[in-house]
Amino acid sequence: MGQLRTSPPPPRATELERWDLGTAAELRELRASLRAALTRYGLAQGEELDEVPGLVVLVATELASNALRHGVPPTIVTLLAADDCFILDVADHDLASVPELADTHPLDSGGRGLLLAQSVSLAVGWYATDDTKNIWASFPR
């Protein structure tokens, strides 16, 4: 279907929390801890986050699952914040592959993580460092 755009997350973003995952069994704890972090950091001027934590947790689960299944461990999930958005950054250590938007068919059981991220987030991109391949998605704060 195509490649994901290459772009680092916004440079003024600051790290709020980070999780290192080695197995899929750790996804359950990631979901609970990430939801708590979003609630802790997201309440601005007494407003509720509405559906944002659920969407971030869903995308984190999809991207981390992909990284655990197809990447090289450990998978690193980082929650960052800029003035107006949360940024979810999921990294693995497989520098040989490039994230691609998969062509999926209705009966396929997988391959929709990046498409899902694109459909529910403000923006999605990827970049590589010397050690990691990172996929990020941003959400309203």
JSON list of C-alpha atoms in Angstrom, two decimals:
[
{"chain": "A", "resi": 1, "resn": "MET", "atom": "CA", "xyz": [0.00, 0.00, 0.00]},
{"chain": "A", "resi": 2, "resn": "GLY", "atom": "CA", "xyz": [2.78, 2.46, 0.83]},
{"chain": "A", "resi": 3, "resn": "GLN", "atom": "CA", "xyz": [5.34, 3.77, 3.20]},
{"chain": "A", "resi": 4, "resn": "LEU", "atom": "CA", "xyz": [4.77, 5.80, 6.31]},
{"chain": "A", "resi": 5, "resn": "ARG", "atom": "CA", "xyz": [6.18, 9.32, 6.21]},
{"chain": "A", "resi": 6, "resn": "THR", "atom": "CA", "xyz": [9.63, 9.78, 7.71]},
{"chain": "A", "resi": 7, "resn": "SER", "atom": "CA", "xyz": [9.53, 12.45, 10.39]},
{"chain": "A", "resi": 8, "resn": "PRO", "atom": "CA", "xyz": [10.75, 12.76, 13.97]},
{"chain": "A", "resi": 9, "resn": "PRO", "atom": "CA", "xyz": [8.24, 13.82, 16.65]},
{"chain": "A", "resi": 10, "resn": "PRO", "atom": "CA", "xyz": [8.00, 17.51, 17.50]},
{"chain": "A", "resi": 11, "resn": "PRO", "atom": "CA", "xyz": [11.36, 18.67, 18.90]},
{"chain": "A", "resi": 12, "resn": "ARG", "atom": "CA", "xyz": [9.88, 20.55, 21.85]},
{"chain": "A", "resi": 13, "resn": "ALA", "atom": "CA", "xyz": [8.25, 17.41, 23.24]},
{"chain": "A", "resi": 14, "resn": "THR", "atom": "CA", "xyz": [9.35, 16.30, 26.70]},
{"chain": "A", "resi": 15, "resn": "GLU", "atom": "CA", "xyz": [9.39, 12.73, 27.98]},
{"chain": "A", "resi": 16, "resn": "LEU", "atom": "CA", "xyz": [6.74, 11.99, 30.61]},
{"chain": "A", "resi": 17, "resn": "GLU", "atom": "CA", "xyz": [7.10, 8.22, 31.08]},
{"chain": "A", "resi": 18, "resn": "ARG", "atom": "CA", "xyz": [8.81, 5.23, 29.47]},
{"chain": "A", "resi": 19, "resn": "TRP", "atom": "CA", "xyz": [8.23, 1.47, 29.44]},
{"chain": "A", "resi": 20, "resn": "ASP", "atom": "CA", "xyz": [10.64, -1.25, 28.28]},
{"chain": "A", "resi": 21, "resn": "LEU", "atom": "CA", "xyz": [8.89, -4.40, 27.06]},
{"chain": "A", "resi": 22, "resn": "GLY", "atom": "CA", "xyz": [10.41, -7.79, 26.37]},
{"chain": "A", "resi": 23, "resn": "THR", "atom": "CA", "xyz": [7.30, -9.91, 25.90]},
{"chain": "A", "resi": 24, "resn": "ALA", "atom": "CA", "xyz": [3.65, -9.60, 24.88]},
{"chain": "A", "resi": 25, "resn": "ALA", "atom": "CA", "xyz": [2.66, -10.55, 28.43]},
{"chain": "A", "resi": 26, "resn": "GLU", "atom": "CA", "xyz": [3.83, -7.09, 29.52]},
{"chain": "A", "resi": 27, "resn": "LEU", "atom": "CA", "xyz": [1.23, -5.34, 27.33]},
{"chain": "A", "resi": 28, "resn": "ARG", "atom": "CA", "xyz": [-1.44, -5.61, 30.03]},
{"chain": "A", "resi": 29, "resn": "GLU", "atom": "CA", "xyz": [0.68, -3.64, 32.53]},
{"chain": "A", "resi": 30, "resn": "LEU", "atom": "CA", "xyz": [1.59, -1.14, 29.81]},
{"chain": "A", "resi": 31, "resn": "ARG", "atom": "CA", "xyz": [-2.09, -0.44, 29.12]},
{"chain": "A", "resi": 32, "resn": "ALA", "atom": "CA", "xyz": [-2.93, 0.17, 32.78]},
{"chain": "A", "resi": 33, "resn": "SER", "atom": "CA", "xyz": [0.16, 2.26, 33.46]},
{"chain": "A", "resi": 34, "resn": "LEU", "atom": "CA", "xyz": [-0.23, 4.31, 30.26]},
{"chain": "A", "resi": 35, "resn": "ARG", "atom": "CA", "xyz": [-3.88, 5.09, 31.03]},
{"chain": "A", "resi": 36, "resn": "ALA", "atom": "CA", "xyz": [-2.88, 6.25, 34.54]},
{"chain": "A", "resi": 37, "resn": "ALA", "atom": "CA", "xyz": [-0.09, 8.43, 33.13]},
{"chain": "A", "resi": 38, "resn": "LEU", "atom": "CA", "xyz": [-2.42, 10.06, 30.58]},
{"chain": "A", "resi": 39, "resn": "THR", "atom": "CA", "xyz": [-4.90, 10.89, 33.32]},
{"chain": "A", "resi": 40, "resn": "ARG", "atom": "CA", "xyz": [-2.15, 12.23, 35.57]},
{"chain": "A", "resi": 41, "resn": "TYR", "atom": "CA", "xyz": [-0.57, 14.47, 32.91]},
{"chain": "A", "resi": 42, "resn": "GLY", "atom": "CA", "xyz": [-3.57, 15.26, 30.75]},
{"chain": "A", "resi": 43, "resn": "LEU", "atom": "CA", "xyz": [-5.99, 17.16, 32.89]},
{"chain": "A", "resi": 44, "resn": "ALA", "atom": "CA", "xyz": [-5.58, 20.78, 31.85]},
{"chain": "A", "resi": 45, "resn": "GLN", "atom": "CA", "xyz": [-7.74, 23.50, 33.40]},
{"chain": "A", "resi": 46, "resn": "GLY", "atom": "CA", "xyz": [-10.13, 20.95, 34.87]},
{"chain": "A", "resi": 47, "resn": "GLU", "atom": "CA", "xyz": [-11.13, 19.45, 31.52]},
{"chain": "A", "resi": 48, "resn": "GLU", "atom": "CA", "xyz": [-11.68, 15.75, 30.94]},
{"chain": "A", "resi": 49, "resn": "LEU", "atom": "CA", "xyz": [-9.68, 13.85, 28.35]},
{"chain": "A", "resi": 50, "resn": "ASP", "atom": "CA", "xyz": [-12.78, 12.11, 26.98]},
{"chain": "A", "resi": 51, "resn": "GLU", "atom": "CA", "xyz": [-11.73, 9.31, 24.63]},
{"chain": "A", "resi": 52, "resn": "VAL", "atom": "CA", "xyz": [-8.07, 10.28, 24.27]},
{"chain": "A", "resi": 53, "resn": "PRO", "atom": "CA", "xyz": [-6.65, 7.78, 26.83]},
{"chain": "A", "resi": 54, "resn": "GLY", "atom": "CA", "xyz": [-8.54, 4.91, 25.21]},
{"chain": "A", "resi": 55, "resn": "LEU", "atom": "CA", "xyz": [-7.25, 5.83, 21.76]},
{"chain": "A", "resi": 56, "resn": "VAL", "atom": "CA", "xyz": [-3.66, 6.25, 22.94]},
{"chain": "A", "resi": 57, "resn": "VAL", "atom": "CA", "xyz": [-3.80, 2.90, 24.78]},
{"chain": "A", "resi": 58, "resn": "LEU", "atom": "CA", "xyz": [-5.28, 1.20, 21.70]},
{"chain": "A", "resi": 59, "resn": "VAL", "atom": "CA", "xyz": [-2.57, 2.58, 19.40]},
{"chain": "A", "resi": 60, "resn": "ALA", "atom": "CA", "xyz": [0.16, 1.78, 21.96]},
{"chain": "A", "resi": 61, "resn": "THR", "atom": "CA", "xyz": [-1.05, -1.80, 22.14]},
{"chain": "A", "resi": 62, "resn": "GLU", "atom": "CA", "xyz": [-1.11, -2.17, 18.35]},
{"chain": "A", "resi": 63, "resn": "LEU", "atom": "CA", "xyz": [2.30, -0.59, 17.75]},
{"chain": "A", "resi": 64, "resn": "ALA", "atom": "CA", "xyz": [3.99, -2.35, 20.68]},
{"chain": "A", "resi": 65, "resn": "SER", "atom": "CA", "xyz": [2.51, -5.69, 19.59]},
{"chain": "A", "resi": 66, "resn": "ASN", "atom": "CA", "xyz": [3.92, -5.15, 16.10]},
{"chain": "A", "resi": 67, "resn": "ALA", "atom": "CA", "xyz": [7.33, -4.22, 17.52]},
{"chain": "A", "resi": 68, "resn": "LEU", "atom": "CA", "xyz": [7.37, -7.28, 19.77]},
{"chain": "A", "resi": 69, "resn": "ARG", "atom": "CA", "xyz": [6.25, -9.58, 16.96]},
{"chain": "A", "resi": 70, "resn": "HIS", "atom": "CA", "xyz": [8.33, -8.22, 14.08]},
{"chain": "A", "resi": 71, "resn": "GLY", "atom": "CA", "xyz": [11.12, -6.15, 15.64]},
{"chain": "A", "resi": 72, "resn": "VAL", "atom": "CA", "xyz": [14.18, -6.81, 17.74]},
{"chain": "A", "resi": 73, "resn": "PRO", "atom": "CA", "xyz": [13.66, -6.46, 21.51]},
{"chain": "A", "resi": 74, "resn": "PRO", "atom": "CA", "xyz": [13.42, -4.67, 23.74]},
{"chain": "A", "resi": 75, "resn": "THR", "atom": "CA", "xyz": [10.44, -2.59, 22.66]},
{"chain": "A", "resi": 76, "resn": "ILE", "atom": "CA", "xyz": [10.51, 0.88, 24.17]},
{"chain": "A", "resi": 77, "resn": "VAL", "atom": "CA", "xyz": [7.24, 2.79, 24.59]},
{"chain": "A", "resi": 78, "resn": "THR", "atom": "CA", "xyz": [7.59, 6.46, 25.49]},
{"chain": "A", "resi": 79, "resn": "LEU", "atom": "CA", "xyz": [4.87, 8.97, 26.33]},
{"chain": "A", "resi": 80, "resn": "LEU", "atom": "CA", "xyz": [5.88, 12.54, 25.52]},
{"chain": "A", "resi": 81, "resn": "ALA", "atom": "CA", "xyz": [4.03, 15.83, 25.69]},
{"chain": "A", "resi": 82, "resn": "ALA", "atom": "CA", "xyz": [4.16, 19.06, 23.76]},
{"chain": "A", "resi": 83, "resn": "ASP", "atom": "CA", "xyz": [2.04, 22.10, 24.57]},
{"chain": "A", "resi": 84, "resn": "ASP", "atom": "CA", "xyz": [-1.03, 20.88, 22.74]},
{"chain": "A", "resi": 85, "resn": "CYS", "atom": "CA", "xyz": [-0.53, 17.14, 22.24]},
{"chain": "A", "resi": 86, "resn": "PHE", "atom": "CA", "xyz": [0.60, 13.83, 23.63]},
{"chain": "A", "resi": 87, "resn": "ILE", "atom": "CA", "xyz": [3.09, 11.88, 21.54]},
{"chain": "A", "resi": 88, "resn": "LEU", "atom": "CA", "xyz": [3.34, 8.13, 21.74]},
{"chain": "A", "resi": 89, "resn": "ASP", "atom": "CA", "xyz": [6.71, 6.81, 20.52]},
{"chain": "A", "resi": 90, "resn": "VAL", "atom": "CA", "xyz": [7.25, 3.05, 20.08]},
{"chain": "A", "resi": 91, "resn": "ALA", "atom": "CA", "xyz": [10.76, 1.84, 19.27]},
{"chain": "A", "resi": 92, "resn": "ASP", "atom": "CA", "xyz": [12.38, -1.48, 18.47]},
{"chain": "A", "resi": 93, "resn": "HIS", "atom": "CA", "xyz": [15.93, -2.36, 17.50]},
{"chain": "A", "resi": 94, "resn": "ASP", "atom": "CA", "xyz": [15.33, -3.67, 13.97]},
{"chain": "A", "resi": 95, "resn": "LEU", "atom": "CA", "xyz": [17.04, -1.13, 11.75]},
{"chain": "A", "resi": 96, "resn": "ALA", "atom": "CA", "xyz": [16.85, -3.35, 8.66]},
{"chain": "A", "resi": 97, "resn": "SER", "atom": "CA", "xyz": [13.11, -2.89, 8.02]},
{"chain": "A", "resi": 98, "resn": "VAL", "atom": "CA", "xyz": [11.01, 0.13, 7.11]},
{"chain": "A", "resi": 99, "resn": "PRO", "atom": "CA", "xyz": [7.44, 0.56, 8.42]},
{"chain": "A", "resi": 100, "resn": "GLU", "atom": "CA", "xyz": [4.90, 0.08, 5.65]},
{"chain": "A", "resi": 101, "resn": "LEU", "atom": "CA", "xyz": [1.18, 0.58, 5.48]},
{"chain": "A", "resi": 102, "resn": "ALA", "atom": "CA", "xyz": [-0.12, -2.88, 4.68]},
{"chain": "A", "resi": 103, "resn": "ASP", "atom": "CA", "xyz": [-2.72, -3.74, 2.10]},
{"chain": "A", "resi": 104, "resn": "THR", "atom": "CA", "xyz": [-5.27, -5.63, 4.20]},
{"chain": "A", "resi": 105, "resn": "HIS", "atom": "CA", "xyz": [-8.23, -7.70, 3.20]},
{"chain": "A", "resi": 106, "resn": "PRO", "atom": "CA", "xyz": [-11.46, -7.98, 5.22]},
{"chain": "A", "resi": 107, "resn": "LEU", "atom": "CA", "xyz": [-10.68, -11.49, 6.43]},
{"chain": "A", "resi": 108, "resn": "ASP", "atom": "CA", "xyz": [-7.05, -10.77, 7.44]},
{"chain": "A", "resi": 109, "resn": "SER", "atom": "CA", "xyz": [-6.48, -11.00, 11.17]},
{"chain": "A", "resi": 110, "resn": "GLY", "atom": "CA", "xyz": [-3.64, -8.47, 11.34]},
{"chain": "A", "resi": 111, "resn": "GLY", "atom": "CA", "xyz": [-1.77, -5.72, 9.56]},
{"chain": "A", "resi": 112, "resn": "ARG", "atom": "CA", "xyz": [-3.96, -2.83, 10.60]},
{"chain": "A", "resi": 113, "resn": "GLY", "atom": "CA", "xyz": [-1.89, -1.24, 13.39]},
{"chain": "A", "resi": 114, "resn": "LEU", "atom": "CA", "xyz": [-0.45, 1.61, 11.37]},
{"chain": "A", "resi": 115, "resn": "LEU", "atom": "CA", "xyz": [-3.73, 2.20, 9.54]},
{"chain": "A", "resi": 116, "resn": "LEU", "atom": "CA", "xyz": [-5.53, 2.35, 12.88]},
{"chain": "A", "resi": 117, "resn": "ALA", "atom": "CA", "xyz": [-2.94, 4.77, 14.24]},
{"chain": "A", "resi": 118, "resn": "GLN", "atom": "CA", "xyz": [-3.41, 7.03, 11.21]},
{"chain": "A", "resi": 119, "resn": "SER", "atom": "CA", "xyz": [-7.18, 6.99, 11.53]},
{"chain": "A", "resi": 120, "resn": "VAL", "atom": "CA", "xyz": [-7.42, 7.93, 15.23]},
{"chain": "A", "resi": 121, "resn": "SER", "atom": "CA", "xyz": [-4.41, 10.21, 15.78]},
{"chain": "A", "resi": 122, "resn": "LEU", "atom": "CA", "xyz": [-3.49, 13.72, 14.68]},
{"chain": "A", "resi": 123, "resn": "ALA", "atom": "CA", "xyz": [-0.34, 12.56, 12.85]},
{"chain": "A", "resi": 124, "resn": "VAL", "atom": "CA", "xyz": [1.85, 9.47, 12.49]},
{"chain": "A", "resi": 125, "resn": "GLY", "atom": "CA", "xyz": [5.45, 9.17, 11.36]},
{"chain": "A", "resi": 126, "resn": "TRP", "atom": "CA", "xyz": [8.63, 7.23, 11.84]},
{"chain": "A", "resi": 127, "resn": "TYR", "atom": "CA", "xyz": [12.34, 7.84, 12.19]},
{"chain": "A", "resi": 128, "resn": "ALA", "atom": "CA", "xyz": [15.50, 5.91, 12.98]},
{"chain": "A", "resi": 129, "resn": "THR", "atom": "CA", "xyz": [18.29, 6.62, 15.43]},
{"chain": "A", "resi": 130, "resn": "ASP", "atom": "CA", "xyz": [21.65, 4.86, 15.56]},
{"chain": "A", "resi": 131, "resn": "ASP", "atom": "CA", "xyz": [20.04, 2.09, 17.64]},
{"chain": "A", "resi": 132, "resn": "THR", "atom": "CA", "xyz": [16.28, 2.11, 17.08]},
{"chain": "A", "resi": 133, "resn": "LYS", "atom": "CA", "xyz": [13.45, 2.38, 14.59]},
{"chain": "A", "resi": 134, "resn": "ASN", "atom": "CA", "xyz": [10.68, 4.56, 16.08]},
{"chain": "A", "resi": 135, "resn": "ILE", "atom": "CA", "xyz": [7.06, 4.99, 15.11]},
{"chain": "A", "resi": 136, "resn": "TRP", "atom": "CA", "xyz": [5.16, 7.88, 16.70]},
{"chain": "A", "resi": 137, "resn": "ALA", "atom": "CA", "xyz": [1.59, 9.10, 16.81]},
{"chain": "A", "resi": 138, "resn": "SER", "atom": "CA", "xyz": [0.26, 12.33, 18.30]},
{"chain": "A", "resi": 139, "resn": "PHE", "atom": "CA", "xyz": [-3.04, 12.94, 20.08]},
{"chain": "A", "resi": 140, "resn": "PRO", "atom": "CA", "xyz": [-4.80, 16.07, 21.38]},
{"chain": "A", "resi": 141, "resn": "ARG", "atom": "CA", "xyz": [-3.95, 16.99, 24.94]}
]
